[in-house]
CSV table of C-alpha atoms in Angstrom, one decimal:
chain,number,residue,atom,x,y,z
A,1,UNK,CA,27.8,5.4,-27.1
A,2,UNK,CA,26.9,6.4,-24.0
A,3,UNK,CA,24.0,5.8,-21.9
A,4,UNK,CA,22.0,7.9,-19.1
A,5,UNK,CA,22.6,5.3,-17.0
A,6,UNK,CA,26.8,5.7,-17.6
A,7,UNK,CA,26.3,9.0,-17.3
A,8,UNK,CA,24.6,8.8,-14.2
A,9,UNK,CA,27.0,6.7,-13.1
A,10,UNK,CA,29.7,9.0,-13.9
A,11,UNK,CA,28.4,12.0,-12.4
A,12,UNK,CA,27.7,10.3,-9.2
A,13,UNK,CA,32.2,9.6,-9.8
A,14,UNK,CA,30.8,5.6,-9.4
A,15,UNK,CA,34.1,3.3,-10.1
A,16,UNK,CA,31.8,-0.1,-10.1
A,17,UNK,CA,28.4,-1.0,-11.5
A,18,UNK,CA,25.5,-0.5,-9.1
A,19,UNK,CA,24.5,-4.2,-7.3
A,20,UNK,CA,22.5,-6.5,-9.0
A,21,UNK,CA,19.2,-5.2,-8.2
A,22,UNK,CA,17.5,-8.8,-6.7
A,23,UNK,CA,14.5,-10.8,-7.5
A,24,UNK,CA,11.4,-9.6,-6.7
A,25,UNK,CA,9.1,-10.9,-4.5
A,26,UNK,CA,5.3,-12.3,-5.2
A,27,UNK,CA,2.7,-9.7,-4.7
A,28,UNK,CA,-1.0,-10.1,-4.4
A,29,UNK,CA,-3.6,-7.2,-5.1
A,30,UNK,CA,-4.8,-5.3,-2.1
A,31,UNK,CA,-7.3,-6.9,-0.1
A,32,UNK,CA,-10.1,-5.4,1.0
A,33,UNK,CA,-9.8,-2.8,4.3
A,34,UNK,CA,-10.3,-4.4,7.5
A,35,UNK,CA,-9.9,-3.4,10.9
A,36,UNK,CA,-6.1,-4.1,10.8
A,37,UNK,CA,-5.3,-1.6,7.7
A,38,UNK,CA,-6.9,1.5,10.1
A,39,UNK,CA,-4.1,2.6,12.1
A,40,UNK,CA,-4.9,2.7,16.3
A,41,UNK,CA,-2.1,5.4,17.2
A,42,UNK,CA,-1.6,9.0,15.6
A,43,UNK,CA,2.1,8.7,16.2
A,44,UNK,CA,3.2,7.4,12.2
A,45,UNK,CA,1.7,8.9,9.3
A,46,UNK,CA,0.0,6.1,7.1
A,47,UNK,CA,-1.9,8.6,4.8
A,48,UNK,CA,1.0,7.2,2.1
A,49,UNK,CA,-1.3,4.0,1.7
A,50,UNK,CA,-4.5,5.4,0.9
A,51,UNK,CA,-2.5,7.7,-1.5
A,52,UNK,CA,-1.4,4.9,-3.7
A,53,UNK,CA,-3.2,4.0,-6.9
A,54,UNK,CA,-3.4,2.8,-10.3
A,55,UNK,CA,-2.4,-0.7,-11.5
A,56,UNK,CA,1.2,-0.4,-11.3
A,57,UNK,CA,2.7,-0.4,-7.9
A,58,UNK,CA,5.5,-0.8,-6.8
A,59,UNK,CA,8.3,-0.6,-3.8
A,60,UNK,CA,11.6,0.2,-4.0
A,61,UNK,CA,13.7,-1.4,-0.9
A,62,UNK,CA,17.2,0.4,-0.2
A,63,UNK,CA,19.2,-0.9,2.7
A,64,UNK,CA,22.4,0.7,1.9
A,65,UNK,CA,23.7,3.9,-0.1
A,66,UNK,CA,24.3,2.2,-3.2
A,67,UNK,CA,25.3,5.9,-4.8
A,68,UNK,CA,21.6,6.5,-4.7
A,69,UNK,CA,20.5,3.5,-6.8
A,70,UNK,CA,17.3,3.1,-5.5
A,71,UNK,CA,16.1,6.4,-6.7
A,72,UNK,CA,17.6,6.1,-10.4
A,73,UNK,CA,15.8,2.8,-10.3
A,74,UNK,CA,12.4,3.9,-9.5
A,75,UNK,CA,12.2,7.0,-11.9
A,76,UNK,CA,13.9,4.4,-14.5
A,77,UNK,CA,10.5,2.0,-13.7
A,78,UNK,CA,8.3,5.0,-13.9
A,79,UNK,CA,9.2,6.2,-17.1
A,80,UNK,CA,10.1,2.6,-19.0
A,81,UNK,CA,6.8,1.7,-18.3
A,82,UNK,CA,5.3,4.7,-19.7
A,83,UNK,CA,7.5,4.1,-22.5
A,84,UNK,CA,6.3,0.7,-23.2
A,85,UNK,CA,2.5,1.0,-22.4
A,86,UNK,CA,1.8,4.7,-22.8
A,87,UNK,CA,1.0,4.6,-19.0
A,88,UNK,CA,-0.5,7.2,-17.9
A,89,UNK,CA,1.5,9.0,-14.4
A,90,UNK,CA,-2.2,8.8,-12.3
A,91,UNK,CA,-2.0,4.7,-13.0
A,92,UNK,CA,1.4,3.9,-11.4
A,93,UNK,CA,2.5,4.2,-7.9
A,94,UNK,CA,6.8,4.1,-6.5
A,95,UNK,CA,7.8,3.8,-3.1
A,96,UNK,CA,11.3,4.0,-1.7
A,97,UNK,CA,12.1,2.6,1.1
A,98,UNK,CA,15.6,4.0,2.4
A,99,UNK,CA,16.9,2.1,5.3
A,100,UNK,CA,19.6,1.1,7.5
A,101,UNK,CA,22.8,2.1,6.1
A,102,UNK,CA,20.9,4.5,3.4
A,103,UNK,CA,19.6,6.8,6.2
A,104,UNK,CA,21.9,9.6,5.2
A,105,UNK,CA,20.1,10.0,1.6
A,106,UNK,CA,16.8,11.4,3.2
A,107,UNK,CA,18.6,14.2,5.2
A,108,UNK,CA,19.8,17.4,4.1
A,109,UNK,CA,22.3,19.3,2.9
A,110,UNK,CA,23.2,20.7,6.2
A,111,UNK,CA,22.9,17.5,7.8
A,112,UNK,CA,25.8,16.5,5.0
A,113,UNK,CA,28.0,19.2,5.5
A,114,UNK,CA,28.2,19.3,8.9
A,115,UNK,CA,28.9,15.3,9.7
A,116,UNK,CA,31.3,15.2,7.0
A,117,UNK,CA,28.7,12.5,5.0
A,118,UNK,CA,30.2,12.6,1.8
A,119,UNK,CA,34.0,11.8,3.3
A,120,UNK,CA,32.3,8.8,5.6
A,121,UNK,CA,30.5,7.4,2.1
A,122,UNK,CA,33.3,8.2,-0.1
A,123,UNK,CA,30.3,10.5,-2.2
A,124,UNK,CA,32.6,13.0,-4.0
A,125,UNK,CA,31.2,15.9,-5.8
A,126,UNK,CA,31.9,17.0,-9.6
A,127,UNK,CA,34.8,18.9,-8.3
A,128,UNK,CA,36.2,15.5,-7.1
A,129,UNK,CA,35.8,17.0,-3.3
A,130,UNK,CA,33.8,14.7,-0.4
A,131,UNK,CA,30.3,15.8,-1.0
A,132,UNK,CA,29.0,18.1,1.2
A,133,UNK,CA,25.4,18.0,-0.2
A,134,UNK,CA,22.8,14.9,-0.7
A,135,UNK,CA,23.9,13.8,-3.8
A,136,UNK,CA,19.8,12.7,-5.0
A,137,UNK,CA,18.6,16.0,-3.7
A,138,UNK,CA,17.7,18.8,-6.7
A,139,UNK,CA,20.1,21.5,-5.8
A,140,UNK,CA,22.2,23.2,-7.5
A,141,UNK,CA,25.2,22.2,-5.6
A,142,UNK,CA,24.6,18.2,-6.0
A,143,UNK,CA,22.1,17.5,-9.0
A,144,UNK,CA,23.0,18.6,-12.4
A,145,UNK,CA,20.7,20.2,-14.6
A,146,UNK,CA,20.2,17.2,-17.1
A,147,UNK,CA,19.1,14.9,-14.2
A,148,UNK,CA,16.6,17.1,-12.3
A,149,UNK,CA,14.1,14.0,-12.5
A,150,UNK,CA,16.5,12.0,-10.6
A,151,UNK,CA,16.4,13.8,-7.0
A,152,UNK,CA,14.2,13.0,-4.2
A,153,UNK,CA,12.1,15.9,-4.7
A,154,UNK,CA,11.2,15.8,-8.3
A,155,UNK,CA,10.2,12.5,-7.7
A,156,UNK,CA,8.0,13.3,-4.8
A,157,UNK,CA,6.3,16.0,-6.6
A,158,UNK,CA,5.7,13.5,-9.7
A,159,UNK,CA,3.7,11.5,-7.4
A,160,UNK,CA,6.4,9.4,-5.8
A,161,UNK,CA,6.5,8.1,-2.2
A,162,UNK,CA,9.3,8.5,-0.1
A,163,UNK,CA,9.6,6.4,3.7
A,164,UNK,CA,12.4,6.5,6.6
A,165,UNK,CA,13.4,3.7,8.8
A,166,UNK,CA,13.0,5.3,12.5
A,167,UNK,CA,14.9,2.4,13.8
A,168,UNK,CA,17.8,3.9,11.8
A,169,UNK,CA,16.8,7.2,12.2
A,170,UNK,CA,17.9,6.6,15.6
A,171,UNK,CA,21.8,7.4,14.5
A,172,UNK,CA,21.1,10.5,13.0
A,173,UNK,CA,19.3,11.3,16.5
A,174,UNK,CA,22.2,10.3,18.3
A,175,UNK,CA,25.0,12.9,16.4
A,176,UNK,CA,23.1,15.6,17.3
A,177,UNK,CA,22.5,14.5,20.9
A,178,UNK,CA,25.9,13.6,21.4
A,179,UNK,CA,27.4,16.5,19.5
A,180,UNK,CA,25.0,19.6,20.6
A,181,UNK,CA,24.6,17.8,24.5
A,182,UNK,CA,20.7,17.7,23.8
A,183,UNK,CA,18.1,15.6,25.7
A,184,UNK,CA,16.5,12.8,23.6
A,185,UNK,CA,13.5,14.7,22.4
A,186,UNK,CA,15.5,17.9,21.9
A,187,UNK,CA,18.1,15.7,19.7
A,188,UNK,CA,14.8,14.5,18.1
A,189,UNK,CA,13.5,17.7,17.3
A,190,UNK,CA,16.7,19.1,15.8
A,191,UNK,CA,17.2,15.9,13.6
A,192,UNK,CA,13.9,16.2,12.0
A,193,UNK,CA,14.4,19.6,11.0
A,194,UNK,CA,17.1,18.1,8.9
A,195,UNK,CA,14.9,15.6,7.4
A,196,UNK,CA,13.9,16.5,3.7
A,197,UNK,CA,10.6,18.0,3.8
A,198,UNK,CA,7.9,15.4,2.7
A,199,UNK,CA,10.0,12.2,3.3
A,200,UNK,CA,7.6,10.0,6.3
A,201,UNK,CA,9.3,8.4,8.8
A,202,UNK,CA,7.7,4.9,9.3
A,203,UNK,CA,8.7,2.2,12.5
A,204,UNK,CA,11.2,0.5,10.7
A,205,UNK,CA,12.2,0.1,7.2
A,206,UNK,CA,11.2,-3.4,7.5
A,207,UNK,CA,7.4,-2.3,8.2
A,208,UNK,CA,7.1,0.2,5.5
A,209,UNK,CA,8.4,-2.2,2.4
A,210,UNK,CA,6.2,-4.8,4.2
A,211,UNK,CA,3.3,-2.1,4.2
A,212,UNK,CA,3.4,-1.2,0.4
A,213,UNK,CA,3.4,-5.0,-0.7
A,214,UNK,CA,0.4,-5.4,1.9
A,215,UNK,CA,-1.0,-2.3,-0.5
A,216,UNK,CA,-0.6,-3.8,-3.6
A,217,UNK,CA,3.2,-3.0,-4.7
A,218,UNK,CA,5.4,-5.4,-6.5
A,219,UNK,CA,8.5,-5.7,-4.0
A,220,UNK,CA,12.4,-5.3,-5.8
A,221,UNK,CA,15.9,-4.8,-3.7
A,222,UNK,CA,17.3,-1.7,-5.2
A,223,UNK,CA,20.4,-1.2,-3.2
């Protein structure tokens, strides 16, 4: 018979299981605020932490593409555990960390289609053509109706938090200056208006998964 995750699997035209997922590693509760948790620059938005709540937190650390595991993994957490302890949504908290090679998953569609994303991740799309949409995004052209809870989106609007690595943010910076002829902060500029709208950019990827275990979330490797 097959499963949601098979089929998951399937529609994302996966021809290996996802990587084992990882230990996790020891988390204590929050501490109490001190001078150190209140940010001394307006330049990264840390509103994220004060937005996380309930007793069961945790962060979901993808370094590579993974065909979007990280996501799957996260709503899978979210709704298990409500399926076990009748949790209620306003007592859990997810973060997903995408970093380093998993940069591309937090752009858009556009951003896809124009690089040629999907042919440099080998993502093909239910026609069995290279993608040219964000596979985990909730449109029409690359999420399925059946798995609307799994895209970026939906999980943001369920509560979910979603953080960019700058450091590898850099790359995407660097097509668009190097293709278009832009200055830095014009290159900038353009490759944040193909950032999916709601996803925060933190200093590294290594900060923010850091950050959320600081804030009480259980740490696992998802990709």
């Amino acid at each position: 018979m097959a499963t949601p995750r098979r089929d998951f699997l399937g529609w994302l035209g996966a021809s290996t299981a996802f990587a084992a997922v990882g230990m996790p590693l020891p988390s204590s509760s929050r501490a109490p605020a001190t001078p150190r948790d209140v940010p001394i620059t307006s330049d990264w938005d840390m509103s994220w932490v004060d937005r996380l709540h309930g007793k069961y937190r945790a962060v979901f650390d993808s370094p590579q593409v993974d065909e979007g595991s990280a996501l799957f993994r996260a709503v899978m957490w979210r709704d298990q555990t409500k399926t076990v302890y009748g949790t209620d949504p306003t007592d859990m908290s997810a973060v997903i960390v995408f970093r380093h090679a998993a940069i591309p998953l937090v752009m858009n569609d556009a951003y896809w289609a124009r690089f040629k994303i999907g042919k440099e991740l080998k993502f093909k799309d239910r026609k069995g053509k290279w993608s040219a949409a964000n596979p985990i995004r909730a449109t029409e052209a690359a999420t399925p109706a059946q798995w609307a809870d799994y895209s970026l989106e939906r999980f943001m609007a369920q509560g979910g938090t979603v953080l960019g690595c700058n450091v590898a943010f850099g790359e995407v910076v660097y097509r668009f200056r190097t293709e278009d002829k832009l200055s830095k902060e014009d290159a900038l500029a353009r490759a944040k208006e193909h950032l999916i709208p709601g996803v925060i950019l933190q200093p590294s990827g290594v900060f923010a998964a850091l950050r959320a275990q600081e804030a009480g979330c259980k740490y696992i490797m998802a990709s």
